[in-house]
C-alpha positions as semicolon CSV with decimal commas, in nm:
position;residue;x (nm);y (nm);z (nm)
1;M;1,364;-5,008;-1,823
2;N;1,321;-5,140;-2,177
3;R;1,585;-5,404;-2,252
4;P;1,501;-5,531;-2,598
5;L;1,582;-5,850;-2,779
6;M;1,651;-5,726;-3,132
7;V;1,595;-5,959;-3,427
8;A;1,851;-5,916;-3,705
9;F;1,678;-5,887;-4,041
10;D;1,996;-5,984;-4,226
11;L;1,803;-6,072;-4,539
12;A;1,836;-6,022;-4,914
13;N;1,530;-5,814;-4,995
14;Q;1,199;-5,663;-4,886
15;Q;1,002;-5,978;-4,964
16;A;1,216;-6,185;-4,729
17;A;1,193;-5,917;-4,461
18;M;0,815;-5,895;-4,483
19;E;0,785;-6,274;-4,470
20;L;0,994;-6,281;-4,153
21;A;0,792;-5,996;-4,002
22;K;0,471;-6,186;-4,078
23;A;0,614;-6,504;-3,925
24;L;0,700;-6,318;-3,605
25;G;0,340;-6,204;-3,565
26;P;0,090;-5,950;-3,699
27;D;0,202;-5,664;-3,474
28;G;0,555;-5,530;-3,437
29;R;0,479;-5,307;-3,139
30;G;0,715;-5,380;-2,852
31;K;0,966;-5,545;-3,087
32;T;1,294;-5,411;-3,225
33;V;1,455;-5,526;-3,548
34;K;1,805;-5,473;-3,678
35;V;1,838;-5,365;-4,040
36;G;2,195;-5,404;-4,158
37;M;2,392;-5,336;-4,472
38;E;2,260;-5,621;-4,687
39;L;1,892;-5,529;-4,658
40;Y;1,938;-5,151;-4,644
41;Y;2,168;-5,135;-4,946
42;K;1,913;-5,335;-5,146
43;E;1,593;-5,162;-5,038
44;G;1,693;-4,828;-4,889
45;A;1,475;-4,623;-4,656
46;R;1,151;-4,778;-4,782
47;I;1,217;-5,099;-4,589
48;L;1,246;-4,897;-4,269
49;Q;0,914;-4,733;-4,339
50;K;0,748;-5,070;-4,406
51;L;0,871;-5,206;-4,074
52;Q;0,786;-4,889;-3,883
53;E;0,432;-4,903;-4,021
54;Q;0,400;-5,242;-3,852
55;G;0,513;-5,092;-3,521
56;Y;0,873;-5,208;-3,506
57;A;1,149;-5,000;-3,349
58;I;1,455;-4,991;-3,577
59;F;1,822;-5,050;-3,510
60;L;1,990;-4,931;-3,831
61;D;2,329;-5,098;-3,825
62;L;2,542;-4,943;-4,102
63;K;2,865;-4,910;-3,899
64;L;2,977;-4,578;-4,046
65;Y;3,352;-4,523;-4,070
66;D;3,479;-4,228;-4,274
67;I;3,618;-3,878;-4,239
68;P;3,430;-3,668;-3,981
69;H;3,255;-3,440;-4,231
70;T;3,117;-3,733;-4,431
71;V;2,996;-3,915;-4,120
72;E;2,832;-3,601;-3,984
73;K;2,636;-3,543;-4,304
74;A;2,541;-3,910;-4,330
75;M;2,413;-3,912;-3,972
76;L;2,209;-3,599;-4,040
77;Q;2,027;-3,795;-4,311
78;L;1,983;-4,107;-4,098
79;A;1,835;-3,906;-3,812
80;R;1,555;-3,796;-4,047
81;L;1,444;-4,158;-4,091
82;G;1,299;-4,194;-3,742
83;V;1,517;-4,490;-3,645
84;D;1,599;-4,566;-3,284
85;Y;1,965;-4,675;-3,293
86;V;2,254;-4,622;-3,535
87;T;2,617;-4,735;-3,534
88;V;2,965;-4,606;-3,606
89;H;3,308;-4,764;-3,567
90;A;3,486;-4,641;-3,256
91;M;3,816;-4,683;-3,441
92;G;3,721;-4,378;-3,646
93;G;3,840;-4,169;-3,352
94;Q;3,707;-3,893;-3,131
95;E;3,661;-3,630;-3,398
96;M;3,455;-3,867;-3,613
97;L;3,245;-3,984;-3,319
98;Q;3,170;-3,628;-3,214
99;A;3,080;-3,540;-3,572
100;A;2,838;-3,834;-3,581
101;K;2,668;-3,705;-3,267
102;R;2,639;-3,355;-3,414
103;G;2,488;-3,491;-3,732
104;L;2,224;-3,688;-3,542
105;A;2,133;-3,385;-3,332
106;A;2,100;-3,164;-3,640
107;G;1,893;-3,417;-3,835
108;A;1,663;-3,479;-3,540
109;A;1,612;-3,106;-3,486
110;E;1,530;-3,048;-3,852
111;S;1,283;-3,334;-3,868
112;G;1,126;-3,287;-3,525
113;L;1,209;-3,647;-3,432
114;P;1,399;-3,785;-3,132
115;A;1,769;-3,838;-3,202
116;P;1,865;-4,205;-3,241
117;K;2,099;-4,357;-2,984
118;L;2,455;-4,350;-3,117
119;L;2,628;-4,683;-3,055
120;A;2,998;-4,735;-3,126
121;I;3,133;-5,065;-3,252
122;T;3,430;-5,180;-3,043
123;E;3,558;-5,511;-3,180
124;L;3,331;-5,732;-3,389
125;T;3,219;-6,053;-3,220
126;S;3,385;-6,241;-3,507
127;A;3,725;-6,103;-3,397
128;S;3,959;-6,316;-3,188
129;E;4,265;-6,237;-2,980
130;E;4,479;-6,352;-3,272
131;V;4,303;-6,119;-3,518
132;V;4,350;-5,819;-3,291
133;S;4,715;-5,900;-3,233
134;K;4,836;-6,023;-3,572
135;E;4,604;-5,855;-3,824
136;Q;4,525;-5,528;-3,650
137;N;4,877;-5,513;-3,501
138;C;4,725;-5,396;-3,173
139;R;4,958;-5,383;-2,874
140;L;4,664;-5,429;-2,636
141;S;4,489;-5,751;-2,550
142;L;4,140;-5,798;-2,696
143;E;3,978;-5,706;-2,364
144;E;4,197;-5,399;-2,321
145;Q;4,127;-5,289;-2,678
146;V;3,751;-5,314;-2,628
147;L;3,774;-5,115;-2,304
148;S;3,992;-4,850;-2,467
149;L;3,749;-4,807;-2,757
150;A;3,447;-4,803;-2,526
151;Q;3,606;-4,536;-2,309
152;L;3,676;-4,331;-2,620
153;A;3,315;-4,371;-2,729
154;K;3,179;-4,249;-2,397
155;D;3,423;-3,958;-2,380
156;S;3,315;-3,860;-2,733
157;G;2,945;-3,842;-2,647
158;C;2,820;-4,178;-2,775
159;D;2,520;-4,329;-2,599
160;G;2,662;-4,678;-2,583
161;V;2,871;-4,948;-2,747
162;V;2,835;-5,276;-2,929
163;C;3,050;-5,545;-2,770
164;S;3,044;-5,912;-2,682
165;A;2,896;-6,042;-2,357
166;L;3,247;-6,134;-2,246
167;E;3,342;-5,769;-2,204
168;V;3,022;-5,616;-2,065
169;E;3,090;-5,677;-1,697
170;D;3,428;-5,504;-1,710
171;L;3,288;-5,220;-1,919
172;R;3,006;-5,157;-1,672
173;R;3,253;-5,154;-1,386
174;V;3,463;-4,885;-1,554
175;L;3,209;-4,686;-1,756
176;G;2,906;-4,716;-1,530
177;D;2,539;-4,799;-1,570
178;D;2,442;-4,482;-1,761
179;F;2,570;-4,629;-2,087
180;F;2,404;-4,867;-2,334
181;Y;2,567;-5,208;-2,385
182;L;2,435;-5,387;-2,694
183;V;2,545;-5,748;-2,730
184;P;2,532;-5,946;-3,057
185;G;2,673;-6,296;-3,101
186;I;2,384;-6,451;-2,907
187;R;2,343;-6,826;-2,934
188;M;2,185;-7,099;-2,727
189;S;2,430;-7,364;-2,611
190;D;2,305;-7,613;-2,871
191;D;2,314;-7,370;-3,168
192;Q;2,578;-7,343;-3,439
193;V;2,799;-7,039;-3,380
194;G;2,880;-6,980;-3,750
195;D;3,146;-6,710;-3,794
196;Q;3,094;-6,574;-3,444
197;V;3,379;-6,623;-3,197
198;R;3,275;-6,449;-2,875
199;V;2,924;-6,582;-2,809
200;A;2,683;-6,609;-2,516
201;T;2,330;-6,721;-2,435
202;P;2,066;-6,456;-2,357
203;A;2,085;-6,541;-1,988
204;M;2,464;-6,512;-1,989
205;A;2,443;-6,174;-2,160
206;H;2,199;-6,048;-1,901
207;K;2,410;-6,174;-1,612
208;A;2,705;-5,987;-1,760
209;G;2,501;-5,664;-1,774
210;A;2,382;-5,630;-2,134
211;S;2,130;-5,353;-2,200
212;A;1,999;-5,531;-2,510
213;I;2,086;-5,830;-2,729
214;V;2,074;-5,902;-3,102
215;V;1,981;-6,245;-3,237
216;G;2,027;-6,317;-3,606
217;R;2,058;-6,652;-3,783
218;P;1,903;-6,869;-3,507
219;I;1,579;-6,675;-3,573
220;N;1,594;-6,540;-3,928
221;Q;1,711;-6,873;-4,074
222;S;1,483;-7,089;-3,862
223;A;1,207;-7,294;-4,021
224;Q;0,988;-7,163;-3,738
225;P;1,102;-6,806;-3,667
226;K;0,829;-6,728;-3,414
227;R;0,908;-7,036;-3,207
228;A;1,280;-6,954;-3,220
229;Y;1,210;-6,593;-3,123
230;E;0,996;-6,700;-2,829
231;R;1,264;-6,943;-2,714
232;Y;1,530;-6,673;-2,708
233;L;1,292;-6,418;-2,560
234;A;1,199;-6,654;-2,277
235;D;1,564;-6,707;-2,184
236;W;1,623;-6,329;-2,194
237;Q;1,307;-6,236;-2,004
238;D;1,348;-6,508;-1,744
239;S;1,695;-6,374;-1,672
240;L;1,551;-6,021;-1,641
241;K;1,294;-6,142;-1,387
242;E;1,574;-6,286;-1,179
243;N;1,738;-5,944;-1,155
């Protein structure tokens, strides 16, 4: 089973993205990159094509959250881009999530491409218990909220969720192994956590049951991105071998 380490290309423009791609090696085959809002809003679909031409699989992380009709039509367009994963906010509700799935299916059928995996954002890894309670006015604990949103996502036809490593074990126990658990907020124990709150090492994420992990600043802001990538990949792959 493919369990990728995704590198977050959270960068300002195409030049920076191509420099990082070059630093990671001449061939992107077997690698997955995350293109988020900053890079996509600057460069649009052309940056996806550039990366795909080098062999990279694409996680397009735009976190759609709007009325169902708008999300459905947006997903129809994204499915035509040949990306591998896309995201929506689970808080958009069942009708919106189902509309997203319909849009992906329609766009894939029209373009003759496989439909991207639809991943639902639960709670961002920058969110804390206090944020969920005091700012979101949620009556549930953080863990209960993540489980509730993940259950909604699965019931609505999503292929998986984005969550922290701290919740994966409980989610797998309730939702099963036929669901995709993507874990951002990955840091080695000696790295700066930045604005992340719920973090884990690659090995910790695997032990918890992550299907894939996303690593951003420790690689894309490193003076030696390839060495940083290989360090994280080794920790992730070593943990997979132990399984």
